[in-house]
């Protein structure tokens, strides 16, 4: 098991993210304008994770004995917040011991100065940033209405898509254009939504400077066949997603808070596609919670079982998504001579897969998953500063798949939609 300190040092070099309070569906109610003005801050946009690292390291310097939060394992750290850190469906602890630390009031003041209940707000930001919240309708997300259920196909799909912040037209079109590979569709959906939202919030005169191309969204949504998608548009969307995976989450201006980190948004959209497609097995969820008898630990996804996504934490859904992406890649590789789109999938995965793994780091994944990501990207042998940049080498298996895909590219009718950075 790797020390949490090592992961924290790595994560502190990468952009981190923020969230809202869980007291109301979709997050903490934002403070009044007066509160913001009085404190000169915007608490919903505070960098809770980076501030936590700063406070932990400062405390470690001053403490007379080592802190288990710094020197313990990832599971030790998560146990501060979760009732059962080994479960995909763990509930949050109501009163984590971390909130009794002598430095906590200063931390809460730093990240939630504009809230009346700063301790609760700071804790909620941290819980959401670490991927510990769920997608329960009416609690973690707003209750999907009849129109939502119709637009996203099912109530569960609607809850996951709403938490990901993806509009119905984008959700359905990305699925239609990439139906064979829903994991890829989820990435394009998030990229399209990012471009739409950023374009809507920025003056048209600034679009060029900010590399915003709303016409890409328009063309994508109007395309009737995957073969007619423009290669340069797909490259652009892949670049948008890759950059988002390494950046703090965008503001969600409709709800006056931050979106989920891009890695969690992609995973939630993929979960929505899974729910929308339906299941042939017994019920996965009962009243938005995992069905009785369903496994909830490491065996929950054995044999590629789906999770009860509304009841699973963002971390759990993200771990499921990474396995699904690799599963799709493996299946496409095995049947590469018989299925179109193999080269597209490999190049897309090569462009974002490592970034998705690094995204897992920043959100403090299980130690086992973190170890896998470290090994595959050779992060332990790299200088920590290099992690601030998105271009990272693929592991040997991915490089072999990419090389083979290039050799077989001429046999694929569809264009190579993405490229591996040199």
CSV table of C-alpha atoms in Angstrom, one decimal:
chain,number,residue,atom,x,y,z
A,1,UNK,CA,0.0,0.0,0.0
A,2,UNK,CA,1.3,3.4,-0.9
A,3,UNK,CA,1.4,6.2,1.7
A,4,UNK,CA,-1.4,8.8,1.3
A,5,UNK,CA,1.4,11.4,1.6
A,6,UNK,CA,2.9,10.3,-1.7
A,7,UNK,CA,-0.5,10.5,-3.4
A,8,UNK,CA,-1.2,13.8,-1.8
A,9,UNK,CA,2.0,15.3,-2.9
A,10,UNK,CA,1.3,14.2,-6.5
A,11,UNK,CA,-2.3,15.4,-6.3
A,12,UNK,CA,-1.3,18.8,-4.9
A,13,UNK,CA,0.6,19.4,-8.1
A,14,UNK,CA,-2.5,18.8,-10.2
A,15,UNK,CA,-5.6,21.0,-10.5
A,16,UNK,CA,-8.2,19.9,-8.0
A,17,UNK,CA,-11.9,20.7,-7.7
A,18,UNK,CA,-14.7,21.8,-5.6
A,19,UNK,CA,-18.3,21.0,-4.9
A,20,UNK,CA,-21.3,22.0,-3.1
A,21,UNK,CA,-23.0,21.0,0.1
A,22,UNK,CA,-25.3,18.1,0.3
A,23,UNK,CA,-27.9,19.7,2.4
A,24,UNK,CA,-30.1,20.3,-0.7
A,25,UNK,CA,-30.3,18.3,-3.9
A,26,UNK,CA,-27.5,19.2,-6.3
A,27,UNK,CA,-25.4,20.8,-3.6
A,28,UNK,CA,-25.2,23.5,-0.9
A,29,UNK,CA,-27.4,26.4,-1.4
A,30,UNK,CA,-25.1,29.3,-2.4
A,31,UNK,CA,-24.5,32.1,0.1
A,32,UNK,CA,-26.3,35.3,-0.2
A,33,UNK,CA,-24.6,38.1,-2.3
A,34,UNK,CA,-24.0,40.0,0.9
A,35,UNK,CA,-22.1,37.1,2.4
A,36,UNK,CA,-19.8,37.0,-0.6
A,37,UNK,CA,-19.3,40.7,-0.7
A,38,UNK,CA,-18.5,40.8,3.0
A,39,UNK,CA,-15.8,38.2,2.8
A,40,UNK,CA,-14.6,38.9,-0.7
A,41,UNK,CA,-14.8,35.2,-1.6
A,42,UNK,CA,-16.9,32.8,-3.6
A,43,UNK,CA,-17.1,29.7,-1.3
A,44,UNK,CA,-18.6,27.4,-4.0
A,45,UNK,CA,-15.5,27.8,-6.0
A,46,UNK,CA,-12.9,27.2,-3.2
A,47,UNK,CA,-10.2,24.6,-3.8
A,48,UNK,CA,-11.1,22.4,-0.9
A,49,UNK,CA,-8.7,19.6,-1.8
A,50,UNK,CA,-5.6,21.7,-2.2
A,51,UNK,CA,-6.4,23.6,1.0
A,52,UNK,CA,-6.8,20.4,2.9
A,53,UNK,CA,-3.3,19.3,1.7
A,54,UNK,CA,-1.9,22.6,2.8
A,55,UNK,CA,-3.4,22.3,6.3
A,56,UNK,CA,-2.4,18.7,6.7
A,57,UNK,CA,1.2,19.4,5.8
A,58,UNK,CA,1.3,22.4,8.1
A,59,UNK,CA,-0.1,20.4,10.9
A,60,UNK,CA,2.4,17.6,10.2
A,61,UNK,CA,5.3,20.1,10.6
A,62,UNK,CA,4.0,21.4,13.9
A,63,UNK,CA,2.7,18.1,15.4
A,64,UNK,CA,4.8,16.1,17.9
A,65,UNK,CA,3.7,12.7,16.4
A,66,UNK,CA,3.0,11.7,12.8
A,67,UNK,CA,-0.5,12.1,11.5
A,68,UNK,CA,-2.3,8.9,10.3
A,69,UNK,CA,-4.0,11.1,7.7
A,70,UNK,CA,-0.6,11.9,6.1
A,71,UNK,CA,1.2,8.6,6.7
A,72,UNK,CA,-1.7,6.2,6.5
A,73,UNK,CA,-3.1,4.3,3.5
A,74,UNK,CA,-5.8,5.6,1.2
A,75,UNK,CA,-8.3,3.4,2.9
A,76,UNK,CA,-7.3,4.9,6.3
A,77,UNK,CA,-7.9,8.4,4.9
A,78,UNK,CA,-11.3,7.4,3.4
A,79,UNK,CA,-12.3,5.8,6.6
A,80,UNK,CA,-12.4,9.3,8.1
A,81,UNK,CA,-15.4,10.0,5.9
A,82,UNK,CA,-17.1,6.7,5.0
A,83,UNK,CA,-18.9,4.2,7.2
A,84,UNK,CA,-17.4,1.4,5.2
A,85,UNK,CA,-14.6,2.4,2.8
A,86,UNK,CA,-14.5,-1.0,1.3
A,87,UNK,CA,-18.1,-0.7,0.0
A,88,UNK,CA,-19.1,0.8,-3.3
A,89,UNK,CA,-22.3,1.9,-1.5
A,90,UNK,CA,-20.9,3.3,1.7
A,91,UNK,CA,-22.8,6.0,3.5
A,92,UNK,CA,-21.0,9.1,4.8
A,93,UNK,CA,-20.1,9.5,8.4
A,94,UNK,CA,-22.3,12.1,10.0
A,95,UNK,CA,-19.5,13.5,12.2
A,96,UNK,CA,-16.0,12.6,10.9
A,97,UNK,CA,-13.3,12.8,13.5
A,98,UNK,CA,-11.3,15.1,11.1
A,99,UNK,CA,-13.7,17.9,11.9
A,100,UNK,CA,-12.5,17.8,15.5
A,101,UNK,CA,-8.9,18.5,14.5
A,102,UNK,CA,-7.5,21.7,15.9
A,103,UNK,CA,-6.8,23.0,12.4
A,104,UNK,CA,-10.3,22.3,11.1
A,105,UNK,CA,-11.9,25.7,12.1
A,106,UNK,CA,-9.2,27.5,10.2
A,107,UNK,CA,-9.7,25.2,7.2
A,108,UNK,CA,-13.4,25.7,7.2
A,109,UNK,CA,-13.0,29.4,7.4
A,110,UNK,CA,-10.6,29.3,4.5
A,111,UNK,CA,-12.8,27.3,2.1
A,112,UNK,CA,-16.3,28.2,3.3
A,113,UNK,CA,-16.0,31.7,4.6
A,114,UNK,CA,-19.3,32.9,3.1
A,115,UNK,CA,-21.5,30.2,4.6
A,116,UNK,CA,-23.4,30.5,7.8
A,117,UNK,CA,-22.6,26.8,8.7
A,118,UNK,CA,-18.9,26.8,7.6
A,119,UNK,CA,-18.0,23.4,9.1
A,120,UNK,CA,-20.8,21.6,7.4
A,121,UNK,CA,-20.2,23.4,4.1
A,122,UNK,CA,-16.4,22.7,4.1
A,123,UNK,CA,-17.1,19.0,4.9
A,124,UNK,CA,-19.6,18.7,2.2
A,125,UNK,CA,-17.2,20.3,-0.4
A,126,UNK,CA,-14.6,17.8,0.6
A,127,UNK,CA,-16.9,14.8,0.6
A,128,UNK,CA,-18.1,15.6,-3.0
A,129,UNK,CA,-14.6,16.4,-4.2
A,130,UNK,CA,-13.3,13.1,-3.0
A,131,UNK,CA,-16.0,11.3,-4.9
A,132,UNK,CA,-17.9,10.1,-1.9
A,133,UNK,CA,-21.4,11.2,-2.7
A,134,UNK,CA,-24.1,9.4,-4.7
A,135,UNK,CA,-26.8,10.2,-7.2
A,136,UNK,CA,-29.9,9.6,-5.1
A,137,UNK,CA,-32.9,11.5,-6.7
A,138,UNK,CA,-34.2,14.1,-4.3
A,139,UNK,CA,-31.0,14.1,-2.2
A,140,UNK,CA,-27.8,14.2,-4.2
A,141,UNK,CA,-29.5,15.4,-7.4
A,142,UNK,CA,-32.9,16.9,-8.0
A,143,UNK,CA,-35.8,14.6,-8.4
A,144,UNK,CA,-36.1,13.7,-12.2
A,145,UNK,CA,-39.5,14.7,-13.6
A,146,UNK,CA,-41.5,12.9,-16.2
A,147,UNK,CA,-39.9,14.9,-18.9
A,148,UNK,CA,-36.4,14.0,-17.6
A,149,UNK,CA,-37.3,10.3,-17.6
A,150,UNK,CA,-38.6,10.6,-21.1
A,151,UNK,CA,-35.5,12.5,-22.3
A,152,UNK,CA,-33.0,10.2,-20.7
A,153,UNK,CA,-35.0,7.0,-21.2
A,154,UNK,CA,-35.2,5.9,-17.5
A,155,UNK,CA,-35.3,7.6,-14.1
A,156,UNK,CA,-32.0,6.1,-13.1
A,157,UNK,CA,-30.3,7.3,-16.3
A,158,UNK,CA,-31.8,10.8,-15.7
A,159,UNK,CA,-30.4,10.9,-12.2
A,160,UNK,CA,-26.9,10.0,-13.3
A,161,UNK,CA,-27.0,12.3,-16.4
A,162,UNK,CA,-28.3,15.2,-14.3
A,163,UNK,CA,-25.4,14.8,-11.8
A,164,UNK,CA,-23.0,14.8,-14.7
A,165,UNK,CA,-24.6,18.0,-16.0
A,166,UNK,CA,-25.2,16.8,-19.5
A,167,UNK,CA,-28.2,18.0,-21.5
A,168,UNK,CA,-30.6,15.4,-23.1
A,169,UNK,CA,-29.9,16.3,-26.7
A,170,UNK,CA,-26.2,15.9,-26.2
A,171,UNK,CA,-26.7,12.7,-24.2
A,172,UNK,CA,-28.7,11.0,-26.9
A,173,UNK,CA,-26.7,12.2,-29.9
A,174,UNK,CA,-23.4,11.1,-28.4
A,175,UNK,CA,-24.9,7.7,-27.6
A,176,UNK,CA,-26.3,7.5,-31.2
A,177,UNK,CA,-23.0,8.3,-32.8
A,178,UNK,CA,-21.0,5.9,-30.6
A,179,UNK,CA,-23.5,3.2,-29.6
A,180,UNK,CA,-21.1,0.3,-29.9
A,181,UNK,CA,-18.8,2.1,-27.5
A,182,UNK,CA,-20.8,3.8,-24.7
A,183,UNK,CA,-17.7,4.5,-22.7
A,184,UNK,CA,-16.4,6.6,-25.6
A,185,UNK,CA,-19.8,8.2,-26.1
A,186,UNK,CA,-19.7,9.3,-22.5
A,187,UNK,CA,-16.4,11.2,-23.1
A,188,UNK,CA,-17.7,12.9,-26.2
A,189,UNK,CA,-21.0,13.9,-24.4
A,190,UNK,CA,-19.0,15.6,-21.6
A,191,UNK,CA,-16.7,17.3,-24.1
A,192,UNK,CA,-19.7,18.6,-26.1
A,193,UNK,CA,-21.4,19.9,-22.9
A,194,UNK,CA,-18.2,21.7,-21.8
A,195,UNK,CA,-17.9,23.4,-25.2
A,196,UNK,CA,-21.6,24.4,-25.1
A,197,UNK,CA,-21.5,25.8,-21.6
A,198,UNK,CA,-18.2,27.6,-22.0
A,199,UNK,CA,-19.4,29.2,-25.3
A,200,UNK,CA,-22.7,30.3,-23.7
A,201,UNK,CA,-20.9,32.0,-20.8
A,202,UNK,CA,-18.2,33.7,-22.8
A,203,UNK,CA,-18.6,36.7,-25.1
A,204,UNK,CA,-18.5,35.8,-28.8
A,205,UNK,CA,-15.5,38.1,-29.1
A,206,UNK,CA,-13.6,35.9,-26.7
A,207,UNK,CA,-14.3,32.5,-28.4
A,208,UNK,CA,-11.2,32.6,-30.5
A,209,UNK,CA,-8.9,33.5,-27.7
A,210,UNK,CA,-10.4,30.8,-25.5
A,211,UNK,CA,-10.4,28.2,-28.3
A,212,UNK,CA,-14.1,27.8,-28.1
A,213,UNK,CA,-15.8,26.3,-31.2
A,214,UNK,CA,-19.6,26.2,-30.6
A,215,UNK,CA,-20.0,25.3,-34.3
A,216,UNK,CA,-18.5,21.9,-33.5
A,217,UNK,CA,-21.4,21.2,-31.2
A,218,UNK,CA,-23.9,22.3,-33.8
A,219,UNK,CA,-22.3,20.1,-36.5
A,220,UNK,CA,-22.1,17.1,-34.2
A,221,UNK,CA,-25.8,17.4,-33.2
A,222,UNK,CA,-26.9,17.7,-36.8
A,223,UNK,CA,-24.9,14.8,-38.1
A,224,UNK,CA,-27.1,11.8,-39.0
A,225,UNK,CA,-24.4,9.1,-39.4
A,226,UNK,CA,-21.1,8.4,-37.5
A,227,UNK,CA,-19.3,8.2,-40.8
A,228,UNK,CA,-20.2,11.8,-41.5
A,229,UNK,CA,-18.6,13.2,-38.3
A,230,UNK,CA,-15.7,15.4,-39.2
A,231,UNK,CA,-12.3,14.1,-38.0
A,232,UNK,CA,-11.1,17.6,-37.0
A,233,UNK,CA,-14.2,18.0,-34.8
A,234,UNK,CA,-13.6,14.8,-33.0
A,235,UNK,CA,-9.9,15.6,-32.5
A,236,UNK,CA,-11.0,19.0,-31.0
A,237,UNK,CA,-13.5,17.3,-28.6
A,238,UNK,CA,-10.9,14.8,-27.5
A,239,UNK,CA,-8.5,17.7,-26.8
A,240,UNK,CA,-11.2,19.5,-24.8
A,241,UNK,CA,-11.9,16.4,-22.7
A,242,UNK,CA,-8.2,15.7,-22.1
A,243,UNK,CA,-7.7,19.2,-20.9
A,244,UNK,CA,-10.8,19.0,-18.7
A,245,UNK,CA,-9.5,15.9,-17.0
A,246,UNK,CA,-6.4,17.9,-15.9
A,247,UNK,CA,-8.3,21.0,-14.8
A,248,UNK,CA,-10.5,22.1,-12.0
A,249,UNK,CA,-14.2,21.5,-12.9
A,250,UNK,CA,-16.1,24.3,-14.7
A,251,UNK,CA,-18.6,26.5,-13.0
A,252,UNK,CA,-22.2,25.2,-13.3
A,253,UNK,CA,-23.8,28.6,-13.7
A,254,UNK,CA,-27.3,27.3,-13.7
A,255,UNK,CA,-26.9,26.1,-10.1
A,256,UNK,CA,-24.2,28.6,-9.0
A,257,UNK,CA,-21.7,25.9,-8.1
A,258,UNK,CA,-19.0,23.7,-9.7
A,259,UNK,CA,-19.6,20.7,-11.9
A,260,UNK,CA,-18.2,17.4,-10.9
A,261,UNK,CA,-14.6,16.8,-12.0
A,262,UNK,CA,-14.6,15.7,-15.6
A,263,UNK,CA,-13.5,12.1,-14.7
A,264,UNK,CA,-16.6,11.7,-12.6
A,265,UNK,CA,-18.8,13.4,-15.1
A,266,UNK,CA,-17.7,10.9,-17.8
A,267,UNK,CA,-18.3,8.0,-15.5
A,268,UNK,CA,-21.8,9.2,-14.5
A,269,UNK,CA,-22.8,9.6,-18.2
A,270,UNK,CA,-21.5,6.1,-19.0
A,271,UNK,CA,-23.6,4.8,-16.0
A,272,UNK,CA,-26.6,6.6,-17.4
A,273,UNK,CA,-26.1,4.9,-20.8
A,274,UNK,CA,-26.0,1.5,-18.9
A,275,UNK,CA,-29.2,2.3,-17.1
A,276,UNK,CA,-30.9,3.6,-20.3
A,277,UNK,CA,-30.0,0.4,-22.1
A,278,UNK,CA,-31.7,-1.7,-19.5
A,279,UNK,CA,-30.7,-5.0,-17.9
A,280,UNK,CA,-31.5,-8.6,-18.7
A,281,UNK,CA,-30.7,-9.8,-15.1
A,282,UNK,CA,-32.6,-9.3,-11.9
A,283,UNK,CA,-33.2,-5.9,-10.5
A,284,UNK,CA,-30.0,-4.0,-9.8
A,285,UNK,CA,-31.7,-1.3,-7.7
A,286,UNK,CA,-34.8,-1.2,-5.5
A,287,UNK,CA,-36.1,2.3,-4.8
A,288,UNK,CA,-32.8,3.8,-5.9
A,289,UNK,CA,-30.7,1.6,-3.6
A,290,UNK,CA,-28.9,-1.6,-4.3
A,291,UNK,CA,-31.1,-4.7,-4.4
A,292,UNK,CA,-31.0,-7.0,-1.3
A,293,UNK,CA,-28.3,-9.6,-1.7
A,294,UNK,CA,-26.3,-7.6,-4.2
A,295,UNK,CA,-22.5,-7.6,-3.4
A,296,UNK,CA,-21.1,-4.3,-2.3
A,297,UNK,CA,-17.4,-4.9,-1.9
A,298,UNK,CA,-14.6,-5.7,-4.4
A,299,UNK,CA,-16.8,-8.5,-5.8
A,300,UNK,CA,-19.6,-6.1,-6.7
A,301,UNK,CA,-18.4,-5.9,-10.3
A,302,UNK,CA,-17.1,-9.4,-10.8
A,303,UNK,CA,-18.0,-10.7,-14.3
A,304,UNK,CA,-18.6,-7.1,-15.3
A,305,UNK,CA,-21.7,-6.7,-13.2
A,306,UNK,CA,-23.2,-3.3,-13.3
A,307,UNK,CA,-23.6,-1.3,-10.0
A,308,UNK,CA,-26.8,0.2,-8.7
A,309,UNK,CA,-25.4,3.5,-9.9
A,310,UNK,CA,-27.8,5.9,-8.1
A,311,UNK,CA,-26.7,4.3,-4.8
A,312,UNK,CA,-23.0,4.0,-5.7
A,313,UNK,CA,-20.4,6.7,-4.8
A,314,UNK,CA,-18.8,8.7,-7.6
A,315,UNK,CA,-15.5,6.9,-6.8
A,316,UNK,CA,-17.2,3.5,-7.3
A,317,UNK,CA,-18.8,4.5,-10.6
A,318,UNK,CA,-15.5,5.9,-11.8
A,319,UNK,CA,-13.7,2.6,-11.0
A,320,UNK,CA,-16.5,0.7,-12.8
A,321,UNK,CA,-16.1,3.0,-15.8
A,322,UNK,CA,-12.4,2.5,-16.1
A,323,UNK,CA,-13.0,-1.3,-16.2
A,324,UNK,CA,-15.7,-0.8,-18.8
A,325,UNK,CA,-13.5,1.3,-21.0
A,326,UNK,CA,-10.7,-1.4,-20.9
A,327,UNK,CA,-13.3,-4.1,-21.5
A,328,UNK,CA,-14.6,-2.3,-24.7
A,329,UNK,CA,-11.0,-1.8,-25.9
A,330,UNK,CA,-10.2,-5.5,-25.3
A,331,UNK,CA,-13.4,-6.6,-27.1
A,332,UNK,CA,-12.7,-4.3,-30.1
A,333,UNK,CA,-9.1,-5.6,-30.3
A,334,UNK,CA,-10.2,-9.2,-30.4
A,335,UNK,CA,-12.7,-8.5,-33.2
A,336,UNK,CA,-10.7,-5.8,-34.9
A,337,UNK,CA,-11.0,-7.4,-38.3
A,338,UNK,CA,-14.7,-7.6,-38.2
A,339,UNK,CA,-15.9,-4.4,-36.5
A,340,UNK,CA,-15.6,-0.8,-37.6
A,341,UNK,CA,-14.4,1.9,-35.3
A,342,UNK,CA,-11.5,-0.1,-33.7
A,343,UNK,CA,-8.9,2.5,-34.6
A,344,UNK,CA,-11.1,5.3,-33.4
A,345,UNK,CA,-11.6,3.6,-30.0
A,346,UNK,CA,-7.9,2.8,-29.5
A,347,UNK,CA,-6.8,6.3,-30.4
A,348,UNK,CA,-9.5,7.9,-28.2
A,349,UNK,CA,-8.6,5.7,-25.3
A,350,UNK,CA,-4.9,6.4,-25.8
A,351,UNK,CA,-5.6,10.1,-25.6
A,352,UNK,CA,-7.6,10.0,-22.4
A,353,UNK,CA,-7.1,6.7,-20.6
A,354,UNK,CA,-4.0,7.8,-18.6
A,355,UNK,CA,-5.7,11.1,-17.9
A,356,UNK,CA,-8.6,9.3,-16.5
A,357,UNK,CA,-6.3,7.3,-14.2
A,358,UNK,CA,-4.6,10.5,-13.1
A,359,UNK,CA,-8.0,11.9,-12.5
A,360,UNK,CA,-8.6,9.0,-10.1
A,361,UNK,CA,-5.4,9.9,-8.3
A,362,UNK,CA,-6.6,13.5,-7.6
A,363,UNK,CA,-9.8,12.2,-6.2
A,364,UNK,CA,-8.0,9.7,-3.9
A,365,UNK,CA,-8.9,6.4,-5.2
A,366,UNK,CA,-8.5,3.0,-3.5
A,367,UNK,CA,-4.9,2.2,-2.8
A,368,UNK,CA,-5.1,-0.7,-5.2
A,369,UNK,CA,-6.3,1.4,-8.0
A,370,UNK,CA,-3.8,4.1,-7.3
A,371,UNK,CA,-1.0,1.5,-7.3
A,372,UNK,CA,-2.2,0.3,-10.7
A,373,UNK,CA,-2.3,3.8,-12.1
A,374,UNK,CA,1.2,4.6,-10.7
A,375,UNK,CA,2.6,1.4,-12.2
A,376,UNK,CA,1.0,1.8,-15.7
A,377,UNK,CA,2.2,5.4,-16.1
A,378,UNK,CA,5.6,4.9,-14.4
A,379,UNK,CA,4.7,7.8,-12.1
A,380,UNK,CA,7.0,6.8,-9.3
A,381,UNK,CA,10.0,7.1,-11.6
A,382,UNK,CA,9.0,10.5,-12.9
A,383,UNK,CA,9.7,13.8,-11.2
A,384,UNK,CA,6.6,15.0,-9.4
A,385,UNK,CA,6.6,18.3,-11.4
A,386,UNK,CA,6.1,16.4,-14.7
A,387,UNK,CA,2.7,15.3,-13.5
A,388,UNK,CA,1.4,18.9,-14.0
A,389,UNK,CA,1.5,18.2,-17.8
A,390,UNK,CA,-1.0,16.1,-19.7
A,391,UNK,CA,1.3,14.3,-22.0
A,392,UNK,CA,2.2,11.0,-20.3
A,393,UNK,CA,3.4,7.7,-21.7
A,394,UNK,CA,1.1,4.8,-22.2
A,395,UNK,CA,1.9,1.5,-20.6
A,396,UNK,CA,3.3,-1.3,-22.7
A,397,UNK,CA,-0.1,-3.0,-23.3
A,398,UNK,CA,-1.7,0.2,-24.5
A,399,UNK,CA,1.3,1.0,-26.7
A,400,UNK,CA,1.0,-2.4,-28.3
A,401,UNK,CA,-2.6,-1.9,-29.0
A,402,UNK,CA,-2.0,1.5,-30.5
A,403,UNK,CA,0.8,0.1,-32.7
A,404,UNK,CA,-1.3,-2.7,-33.9
A,405,UNK,CA,-4.2,-0.4,-34.6
A,406,UNK,CA,-2.0,1.8,-36.8
A,407,UNK,CA,-1.0,-1.3,-38.8
A,408,UNK,CA,-4.7,-2.2,-39.2
A,409,UNK,CA,-6.0,1.3,-39.7
A,410,UNK,CA,-6.5,0.9,-43.4
A,411,UNK,CA,-9.0,-1.9,-42.8
A,412,UNK,CA,-11.3,0.4,-40.8
A,413,UNK,CA,-13.9,2.4,-42.8
A,414,UNK,CA,-14.2,5.1,-40.2
A,415,UNK,CA,-11.6,7.8,-39.9
A,416,UNK,CA,-9.0,7.9,-37.1
A,417,UNK,CA,-10.8,10.3,-34.9
A,418,UNK,CA,-8.1,10.9,-32.3
A,419,UNK,CA,-4.3,10.9,-32.1
A,420,UNK,CA,-1.8,10.0,-29.5
A,421,UNK,CA,0.3,13.0,-28.4
A,422,UNK,CA,4.0,12.4,-29.2
